[in-house]
Short mmCIF file of C-alpha atoms and ligand atoms in Angstrom, two decimals:
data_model
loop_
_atom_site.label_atom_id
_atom_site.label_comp_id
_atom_site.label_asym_id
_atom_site.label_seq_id
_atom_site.Cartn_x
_atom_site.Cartn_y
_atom_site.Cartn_z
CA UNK A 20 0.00 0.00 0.00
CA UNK A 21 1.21 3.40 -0.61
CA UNK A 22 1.58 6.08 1.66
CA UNK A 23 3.38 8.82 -0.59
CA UNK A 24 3.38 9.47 -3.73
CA UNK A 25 4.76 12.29 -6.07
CA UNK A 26 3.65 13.13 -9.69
CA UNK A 27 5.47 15.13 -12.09
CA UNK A 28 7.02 17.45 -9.45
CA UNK A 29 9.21 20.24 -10.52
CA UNK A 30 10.67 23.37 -8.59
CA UNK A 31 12.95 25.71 -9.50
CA UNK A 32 14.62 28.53 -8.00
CA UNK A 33 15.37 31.24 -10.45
CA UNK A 34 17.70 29.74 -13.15
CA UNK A 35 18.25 26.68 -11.11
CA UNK A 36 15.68 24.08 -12.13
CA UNK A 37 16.10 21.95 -8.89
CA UNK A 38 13.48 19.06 -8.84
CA UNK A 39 12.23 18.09 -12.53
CA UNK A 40 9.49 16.04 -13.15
CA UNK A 41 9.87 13.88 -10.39
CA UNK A 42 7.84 10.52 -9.63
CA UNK A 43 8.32 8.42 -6.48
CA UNK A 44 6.39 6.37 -4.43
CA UNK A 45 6.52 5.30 -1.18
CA UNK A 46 4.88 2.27 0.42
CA UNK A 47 3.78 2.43 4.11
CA UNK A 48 6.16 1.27 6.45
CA UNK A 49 9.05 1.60 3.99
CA UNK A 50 12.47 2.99 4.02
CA UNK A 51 13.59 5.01 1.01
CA UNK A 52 17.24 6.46 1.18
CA UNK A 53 17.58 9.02 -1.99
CA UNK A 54 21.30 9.60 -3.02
CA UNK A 55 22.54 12.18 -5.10
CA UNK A 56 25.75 14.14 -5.25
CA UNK A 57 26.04 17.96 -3.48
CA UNK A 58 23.44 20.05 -5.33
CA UNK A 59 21.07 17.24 -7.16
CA UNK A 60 18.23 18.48 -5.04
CA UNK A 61 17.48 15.81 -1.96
CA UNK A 62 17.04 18.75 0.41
CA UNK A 63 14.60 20.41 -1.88
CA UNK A 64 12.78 16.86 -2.43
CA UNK A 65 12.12 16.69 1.42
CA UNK A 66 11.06 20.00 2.14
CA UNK A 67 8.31 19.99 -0.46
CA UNK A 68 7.29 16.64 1.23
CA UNK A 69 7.64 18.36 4.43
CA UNK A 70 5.61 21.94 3.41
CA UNK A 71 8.20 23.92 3.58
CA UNK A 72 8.11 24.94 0.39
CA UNK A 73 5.60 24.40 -3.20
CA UNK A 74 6.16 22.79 -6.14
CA UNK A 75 6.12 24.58 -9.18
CA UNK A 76 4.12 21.45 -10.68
CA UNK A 77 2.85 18.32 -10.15
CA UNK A 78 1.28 16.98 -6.84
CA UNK A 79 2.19 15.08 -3.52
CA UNK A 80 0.01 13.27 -1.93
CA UNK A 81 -0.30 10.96 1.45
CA UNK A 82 -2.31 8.19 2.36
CA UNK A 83 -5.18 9.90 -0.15
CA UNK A 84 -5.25 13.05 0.77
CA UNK A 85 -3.79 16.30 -1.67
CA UNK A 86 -1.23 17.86 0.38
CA UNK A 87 0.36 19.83 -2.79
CA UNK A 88 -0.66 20.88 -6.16
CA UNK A 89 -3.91 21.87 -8.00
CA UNK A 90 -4.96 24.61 -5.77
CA UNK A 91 -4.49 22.52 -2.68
CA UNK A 92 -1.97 22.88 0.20
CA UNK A 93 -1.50 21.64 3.10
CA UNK A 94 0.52 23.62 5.53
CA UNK A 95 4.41 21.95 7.12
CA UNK A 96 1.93 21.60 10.54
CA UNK A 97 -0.30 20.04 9.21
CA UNK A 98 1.30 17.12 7.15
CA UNK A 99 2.12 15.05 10.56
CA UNK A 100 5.18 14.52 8.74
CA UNK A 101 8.84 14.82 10.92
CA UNK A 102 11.89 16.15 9.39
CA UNK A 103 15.38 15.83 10.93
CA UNK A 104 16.79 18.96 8.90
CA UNK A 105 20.62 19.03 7.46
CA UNK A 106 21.58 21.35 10.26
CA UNK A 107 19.77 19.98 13.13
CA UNK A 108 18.10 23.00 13.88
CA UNK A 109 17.30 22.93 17.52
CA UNK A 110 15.66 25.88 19.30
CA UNK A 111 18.43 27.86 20.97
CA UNK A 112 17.15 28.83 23.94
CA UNK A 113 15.52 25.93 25.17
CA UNK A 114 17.98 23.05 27.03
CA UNK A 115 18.64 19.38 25.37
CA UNK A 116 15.57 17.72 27.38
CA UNK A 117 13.26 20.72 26.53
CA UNK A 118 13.97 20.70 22.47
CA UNK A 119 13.05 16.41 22.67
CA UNK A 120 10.00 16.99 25.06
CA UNK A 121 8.56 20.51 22.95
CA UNK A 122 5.16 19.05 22.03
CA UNK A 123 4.99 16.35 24.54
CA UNK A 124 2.00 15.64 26.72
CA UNK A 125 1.16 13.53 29.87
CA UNK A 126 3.40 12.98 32.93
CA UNK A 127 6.07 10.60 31.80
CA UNK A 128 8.40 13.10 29.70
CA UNK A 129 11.57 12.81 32.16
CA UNK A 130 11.38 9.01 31.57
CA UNK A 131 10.91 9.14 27.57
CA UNK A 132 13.52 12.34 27.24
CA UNK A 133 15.86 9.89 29.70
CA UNK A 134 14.86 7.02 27.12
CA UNK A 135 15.52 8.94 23.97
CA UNK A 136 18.65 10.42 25.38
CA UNK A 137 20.01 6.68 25.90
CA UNK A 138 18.27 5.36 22.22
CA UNK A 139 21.19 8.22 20.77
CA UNK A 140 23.90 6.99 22.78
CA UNK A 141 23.94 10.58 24.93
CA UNK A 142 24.13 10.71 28.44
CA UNK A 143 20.58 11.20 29.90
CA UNK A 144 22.80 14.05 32.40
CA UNK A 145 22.56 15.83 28.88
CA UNK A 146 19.38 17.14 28.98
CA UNK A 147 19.85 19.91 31.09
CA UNK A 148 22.42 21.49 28.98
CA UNK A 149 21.73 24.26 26.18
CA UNK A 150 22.33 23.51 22.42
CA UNK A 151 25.53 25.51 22.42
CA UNK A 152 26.79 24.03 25.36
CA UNK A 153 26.73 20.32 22.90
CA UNK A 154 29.06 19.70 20.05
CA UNK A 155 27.72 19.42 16.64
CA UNK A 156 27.44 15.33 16.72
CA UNK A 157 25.88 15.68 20.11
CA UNK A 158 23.24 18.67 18.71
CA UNK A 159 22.36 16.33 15.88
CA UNK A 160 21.46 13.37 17.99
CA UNK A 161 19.13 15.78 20.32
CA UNK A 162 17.55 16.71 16.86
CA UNK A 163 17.12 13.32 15.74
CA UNK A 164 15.55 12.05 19.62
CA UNK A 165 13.46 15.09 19.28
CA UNK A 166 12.31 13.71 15.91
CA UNK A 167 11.73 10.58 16.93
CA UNK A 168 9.97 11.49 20.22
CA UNK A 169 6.77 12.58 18.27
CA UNK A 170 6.40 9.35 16.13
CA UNK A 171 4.87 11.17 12.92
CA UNK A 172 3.85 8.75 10.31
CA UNK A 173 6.28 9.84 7.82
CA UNK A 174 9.69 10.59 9.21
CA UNK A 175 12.13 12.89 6.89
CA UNK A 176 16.00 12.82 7.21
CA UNK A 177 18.29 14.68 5.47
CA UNK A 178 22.10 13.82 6.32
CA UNK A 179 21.60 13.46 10.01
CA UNK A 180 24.76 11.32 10.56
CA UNK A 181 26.67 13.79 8.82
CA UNK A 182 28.80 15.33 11.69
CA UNK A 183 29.00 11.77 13.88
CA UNK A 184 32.10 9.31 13.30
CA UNK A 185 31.84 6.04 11.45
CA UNK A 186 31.13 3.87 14.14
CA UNK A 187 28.86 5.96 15.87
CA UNK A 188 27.18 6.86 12.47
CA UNK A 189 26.38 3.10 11.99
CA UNK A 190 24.96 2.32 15.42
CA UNK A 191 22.57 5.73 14.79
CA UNK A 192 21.78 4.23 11.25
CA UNK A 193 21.08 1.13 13.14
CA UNK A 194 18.75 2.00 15.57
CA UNK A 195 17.02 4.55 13.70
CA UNK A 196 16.12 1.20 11.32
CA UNK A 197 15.19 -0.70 14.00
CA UNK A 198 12.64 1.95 15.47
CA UNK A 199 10.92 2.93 12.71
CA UNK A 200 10.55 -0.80 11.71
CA UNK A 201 9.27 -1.37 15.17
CA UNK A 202 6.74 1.76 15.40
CA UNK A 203 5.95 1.12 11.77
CA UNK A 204 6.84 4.72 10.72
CA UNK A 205 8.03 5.33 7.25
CA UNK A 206 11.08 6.84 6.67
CA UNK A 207 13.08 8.61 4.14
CA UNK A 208 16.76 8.80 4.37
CA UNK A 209 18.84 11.39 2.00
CA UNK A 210 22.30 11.26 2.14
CA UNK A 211 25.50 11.53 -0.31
CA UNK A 212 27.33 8.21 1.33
CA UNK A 213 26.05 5.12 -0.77
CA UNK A 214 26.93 2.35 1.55
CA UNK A 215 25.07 4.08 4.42
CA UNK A 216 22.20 4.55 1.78
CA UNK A 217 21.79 0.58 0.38
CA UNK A 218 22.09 -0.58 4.15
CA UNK A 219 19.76 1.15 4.95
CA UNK A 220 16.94 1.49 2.32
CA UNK A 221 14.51 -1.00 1.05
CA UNK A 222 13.97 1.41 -2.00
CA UNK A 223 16.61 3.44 -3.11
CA UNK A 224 16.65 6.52 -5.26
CA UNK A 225 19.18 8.72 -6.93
CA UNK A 226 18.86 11.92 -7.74
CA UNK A 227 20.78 13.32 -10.78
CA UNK A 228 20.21 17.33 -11.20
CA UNK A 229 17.14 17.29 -10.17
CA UNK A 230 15.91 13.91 -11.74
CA UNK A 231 15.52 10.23 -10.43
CA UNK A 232 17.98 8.59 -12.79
CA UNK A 233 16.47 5.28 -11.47
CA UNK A 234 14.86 4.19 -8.56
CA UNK A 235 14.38 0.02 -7.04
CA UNK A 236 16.05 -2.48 -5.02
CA UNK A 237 18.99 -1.61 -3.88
CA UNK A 238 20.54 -4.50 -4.17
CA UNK A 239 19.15 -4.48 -8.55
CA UNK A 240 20.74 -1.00 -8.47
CA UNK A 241 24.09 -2.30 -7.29
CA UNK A 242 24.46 -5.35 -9.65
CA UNK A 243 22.47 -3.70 -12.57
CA UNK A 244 22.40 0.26 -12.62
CA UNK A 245 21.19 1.11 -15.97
CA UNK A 246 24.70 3.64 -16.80
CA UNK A 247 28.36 2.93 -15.94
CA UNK A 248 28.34 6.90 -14.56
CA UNK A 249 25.22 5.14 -11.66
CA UNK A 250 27.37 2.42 -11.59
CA UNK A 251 30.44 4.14 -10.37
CA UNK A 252 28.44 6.51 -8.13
CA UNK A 253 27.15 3.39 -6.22
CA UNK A 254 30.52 1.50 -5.40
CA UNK A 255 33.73 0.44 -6.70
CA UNK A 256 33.36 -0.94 -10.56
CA UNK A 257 35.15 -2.81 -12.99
CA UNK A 258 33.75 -1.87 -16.28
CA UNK A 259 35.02 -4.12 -19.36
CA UNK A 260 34.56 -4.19 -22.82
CA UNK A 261 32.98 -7.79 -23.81
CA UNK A 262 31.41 -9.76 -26.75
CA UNK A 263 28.35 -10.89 -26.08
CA UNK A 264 27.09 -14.66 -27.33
CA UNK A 265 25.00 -17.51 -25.99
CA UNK A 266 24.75 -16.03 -22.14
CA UNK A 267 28.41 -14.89 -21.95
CA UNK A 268 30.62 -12.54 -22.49
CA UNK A 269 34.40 -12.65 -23.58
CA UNK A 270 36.18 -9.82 -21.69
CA UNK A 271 40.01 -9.00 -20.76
CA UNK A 272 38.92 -11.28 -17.43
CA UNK A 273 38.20 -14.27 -19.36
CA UNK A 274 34.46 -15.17 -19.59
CA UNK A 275 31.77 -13.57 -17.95
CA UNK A 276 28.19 -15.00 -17.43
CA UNK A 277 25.59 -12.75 -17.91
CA UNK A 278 22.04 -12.87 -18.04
CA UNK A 279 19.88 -14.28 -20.27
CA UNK A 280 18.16 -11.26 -22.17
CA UNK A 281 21.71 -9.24 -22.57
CA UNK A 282 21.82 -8.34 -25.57
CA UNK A 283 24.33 -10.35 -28.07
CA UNK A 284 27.40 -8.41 -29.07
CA UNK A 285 29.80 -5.51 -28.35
CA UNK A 286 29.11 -4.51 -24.69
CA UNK A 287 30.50 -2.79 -21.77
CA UNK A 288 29.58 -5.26 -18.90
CA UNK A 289 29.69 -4.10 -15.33
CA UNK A 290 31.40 -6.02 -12.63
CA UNK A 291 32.16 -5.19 -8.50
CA UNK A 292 35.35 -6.09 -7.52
CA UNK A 293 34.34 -8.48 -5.15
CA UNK A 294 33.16 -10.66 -8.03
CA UNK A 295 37.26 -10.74 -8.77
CA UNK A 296 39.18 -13.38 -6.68
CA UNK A 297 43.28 -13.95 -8.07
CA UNK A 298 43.96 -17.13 -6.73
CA UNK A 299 47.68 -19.10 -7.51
CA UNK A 300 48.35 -19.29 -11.06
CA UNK A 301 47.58 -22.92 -13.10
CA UNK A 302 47.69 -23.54 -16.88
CA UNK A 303 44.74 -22.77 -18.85
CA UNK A 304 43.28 -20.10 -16.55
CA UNK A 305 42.90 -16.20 -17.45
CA UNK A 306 46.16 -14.88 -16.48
CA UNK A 307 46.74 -12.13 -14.39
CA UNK A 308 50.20 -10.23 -13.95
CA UNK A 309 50.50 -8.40 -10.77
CA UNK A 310 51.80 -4.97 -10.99
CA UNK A 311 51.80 -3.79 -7.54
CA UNK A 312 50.27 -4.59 -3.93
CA UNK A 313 49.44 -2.07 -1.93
CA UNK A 314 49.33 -3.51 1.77
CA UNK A 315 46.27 -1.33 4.07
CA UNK A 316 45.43 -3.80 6.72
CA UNK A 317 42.14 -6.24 6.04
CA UNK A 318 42.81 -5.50 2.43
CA UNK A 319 45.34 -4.69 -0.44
CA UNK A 320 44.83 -2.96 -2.89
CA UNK A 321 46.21 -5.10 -6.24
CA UNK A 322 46.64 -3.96 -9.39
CA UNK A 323 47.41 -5.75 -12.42
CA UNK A 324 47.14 -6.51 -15.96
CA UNK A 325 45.04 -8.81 -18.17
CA UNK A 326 44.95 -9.48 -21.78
CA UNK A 327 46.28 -5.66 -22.52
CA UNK A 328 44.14 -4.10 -19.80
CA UNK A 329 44.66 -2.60 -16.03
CA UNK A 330 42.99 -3.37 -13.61
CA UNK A 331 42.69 -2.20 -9.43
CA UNK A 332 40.78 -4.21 -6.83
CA UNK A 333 40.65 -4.87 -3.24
CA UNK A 334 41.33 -8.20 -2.16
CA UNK A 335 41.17 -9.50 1.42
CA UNK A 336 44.69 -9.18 2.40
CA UNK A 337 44.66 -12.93 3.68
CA UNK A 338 44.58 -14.07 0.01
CA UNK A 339 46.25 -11.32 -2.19
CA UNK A 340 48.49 -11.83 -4.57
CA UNK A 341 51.29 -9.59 -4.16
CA UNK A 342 53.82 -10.56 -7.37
CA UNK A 343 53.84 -12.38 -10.49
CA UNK A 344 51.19 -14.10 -12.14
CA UNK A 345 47.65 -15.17 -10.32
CA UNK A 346 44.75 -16.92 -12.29
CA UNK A 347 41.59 -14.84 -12.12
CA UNK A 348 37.92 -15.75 -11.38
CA UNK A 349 34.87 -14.73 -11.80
CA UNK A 350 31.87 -15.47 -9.17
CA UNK A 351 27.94 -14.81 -10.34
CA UNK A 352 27.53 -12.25 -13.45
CA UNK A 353 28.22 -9.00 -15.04
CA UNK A 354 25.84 -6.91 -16.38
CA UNK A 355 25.55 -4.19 -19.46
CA UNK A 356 25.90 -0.90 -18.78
CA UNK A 357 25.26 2.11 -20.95
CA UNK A 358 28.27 3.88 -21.60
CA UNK A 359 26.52 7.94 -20.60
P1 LIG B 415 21.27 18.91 -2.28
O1 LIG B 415 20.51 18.84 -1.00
O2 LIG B 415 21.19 17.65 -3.10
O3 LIG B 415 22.69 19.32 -2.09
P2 LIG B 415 19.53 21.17 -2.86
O4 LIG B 415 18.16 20.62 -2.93
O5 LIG B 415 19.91 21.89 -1.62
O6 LIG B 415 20.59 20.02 -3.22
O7 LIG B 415 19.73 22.17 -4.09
C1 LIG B 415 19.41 21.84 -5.43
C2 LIG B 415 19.70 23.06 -6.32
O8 LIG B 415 18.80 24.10 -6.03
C3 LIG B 415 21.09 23.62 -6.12
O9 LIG B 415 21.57 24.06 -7.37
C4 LIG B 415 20.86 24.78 -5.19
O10 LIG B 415 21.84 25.76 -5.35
C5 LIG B 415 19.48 25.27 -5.59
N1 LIG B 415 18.73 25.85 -4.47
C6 LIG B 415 18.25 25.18 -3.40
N2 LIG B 415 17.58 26.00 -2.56
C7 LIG B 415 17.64 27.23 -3.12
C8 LIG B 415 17.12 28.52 -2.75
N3 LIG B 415 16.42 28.70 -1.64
N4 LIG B 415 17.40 29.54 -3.58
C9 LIG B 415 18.10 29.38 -4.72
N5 LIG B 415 18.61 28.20 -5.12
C10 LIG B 415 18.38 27.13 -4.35
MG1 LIG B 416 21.14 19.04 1.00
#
C-alpha cells in the first residue's frame, strides 16, 4: 500500500531548475534512502514533502489526501510529517531535554527524554544542557531524539549522521532502522554516502540534477544500474569491454556470465570487484600479472594486468596476490551498462 506518492514534481529557483518532473512512491512502512551528489536536489525533495516549500508542478500526496498541487496545500503543521533537517536546527534557547519533550503531553516526559537520550547513545545528564553548550554530533542526535519522540507517520531525514564518526554513524543508522521498523513509521533517508544509503533502504533513489535517474532495489541497483556513470556513483566498478554470445561474455577477465536477455554483441559489462578473486596461477586459466600490492590492513589494494588491460581491486589481504602471475575468477555475473 502506498503512503506517498509524487507526480510530475518540478521546482525551480530562479535559473536553477532543482526538482524536474519527479515521480516516487513510497509504500507504508518503507524505508527510502535518496542519493545524489552535493546540489542534485534531496534537500529540496524533502522540504516539499515536508511543506516547507511548493512545487512549481505536479502533486504530492499521502495516504489519499492532496497535500500539494492543483490549488491545494496543506501547511508543514499540518502534514504530521517529521523532518530531521541538514543542520539539526534545535531551538536555541531551550535546554537538550526541553527541544526532545517541545510538544509532549502527559506525565512521563523525564522518563521518555531519559529514554531517547540513551536510544542516541547521549548521556541522559545531557538534557539539562543548552544547544551551544553540545558539540555538533551531540546537537544532531538531540535533533534526531526530538524527531523521533513525536512518532509522525512519515519521518524525513536529510544527512543526520553527517557530523557523527563512522562507528557511531552506523549504530545511529542502526537503531534509527530498528525503530521505525518497530513503530511502523516510514522513513526517508537522504544522504550523499552510498553504503550508508543501500544498508539502509529498502527502496533506493538517486537523484541526478534534479531527476531520479532510477529508482528500485537496492541490491538491482548495485548489480544492474542502468549507466556505468550510476554504476560508479554506487561503489567500486570494474567496467570491461565484452562480446556478447550464448549467455556470456568474452572480456580481458576471461568469460563472464551474464544474463539471459543481454543483448548479443559488443558490450560494456559491469562487474564489482568483489566478483574478482586472483587465486595461484595454473595452466589454462585467465592470467593475471600483478603490478603492484598495496598492503592497508584487512585488504590490499592489487593492481594488475590482463589481456592488454589494467585493472585495481581490493582483495582480502589474507589471500592477495602480491607478485607475479595469479589466475583470475569470476563469481555470479556481469551486467551491461550504458556507456553515458
Ligand atoms: P542537495 O541537498 O542535493 O545538495 P539542494 O536541494 O539543496 O541540493 O539544491 C538543489 C539546487 O537548487 C542547487 O543548485 C541549489 O543551489 C538550488 N537551491 C536550493 N535552494 C535554493 C534557494 N532557496 N534559492 C536558490 N537556489 C536554491
Ligand atoms: Mg542538502
Amino acid at each position: 500500500m502506498t503512503l506517498l506518492s509524487l507526480t510530475g514534481v518540478s521546482r525551480t529557483y530562479g535559473e536553477v531548475l532543482a526538482l524536474d518532473r519527479v515521480d516516487l512512491s513510497v509504500k507504508v512502512g518503507g524505508l527510502t534512502a535518496v542519493v545524489g551528489a552535493s546540489g542534485s536536489g534531496k534537500t529540496t525533495l524533502l522540504r516539499l514533502i515536508a511543506g516547507f516549500e511548493a512545487p512549481d508542478a505536479g502533486r504530492i500526496e499521502m495516504g489519499g489526501t492532496v497535500l500539494a498541487g492543483g490549488s491545494g496545500f496543506v501547511p508543514a503543521h499540518r502534514r504530521g510529517i517529521g523532518l530531521v533537517a541538514q543542520e539539526g536546527a534545535l531551538f536555541p534557547h531551550l535546554s537538550a531535554g526541553a527541544n526532545i519533550a517541545f510538544g509532549m503531553e502527559g506525565s512521563e516526559q523525564d522518563r521518555r527524554v531519559a529514554e531517547l537520550l540513551r536510544a542516541v547513545e547521549l548521556d541522559p545528564a545531557l538534557a539539562q544542557r543548552m544547544p551551544h553548550e553540545l558539540s555538533g554530533g551531540q546537537q544532531q542526535r538531540v535533533a534526531l531524539a526530538r524527531a523521533l519522540a513525536r512518532r509522525p507517520r512519515l519521518m524525513l531525514f536529510d544527512e543526520p549522521f553527517s557530523a557523527l564518526d563512522a562507528g557511531l554513524r552506523a549504530n545511529m543508522r542502526e537503531m534509527v532502522k530498528a525503530r521505525l521498523g518497530a513503530e511502523g513509521i516510514t522513513g526517508i533517508l537522504v544522504t550523499h554516502d552510498q553504503q550508508e544509503a543501500l544498508s539502509f533502504a529498502d527502496q533506493l533513489v538517486v537523484l541526478e540534477d534534479g531527476r531520479i535517474v532510477q529508482a528500485g532495489d537496492p541490491r538491482e541497483l548495485y548489480q544492474q544500474p542502468r549507466t556505468e556513470r550510476l554504476a560508479r556513483f554506487l561503489g567500486d566498478a570494474l567496467v570491461v569491454d565484452a562480446a556478447v554470445a550464448g549467455g556470456e561474455a568474452m572480456t580481458a577477465l576471461g568469460r563472464v556470465r551474464v544474463g539471459k536477455a543481454t543483448a548479443e554483441g559488443r558490450a560494456r559489462i559491469l562487474l564489482r570487484p568483489e566478483q574478482i578473486r586472483l587465486v595461484p596461477w595454473s595452466e589454462g586459466q585467465p592470467a593475471a600479472e600483478i603490478l603492484s600490492a598495496s598492503f592497508e590492513g584487512p585488504i590490499t589494494v592489487v593492481k594488475f594486468r590482463a589481456n592488454g588491460a589494467t585493472f585495481t581491486i581490493k582483495c582480502s589481504s589474507a589471500e592477495a596476490p602480491v607478485q607475479g602471475r595469479a589466475s583470475i575468477i569470476v563469481l555470479g555475473t556481469g551486467h551491461p551498462v550504458a556507456a553515458a
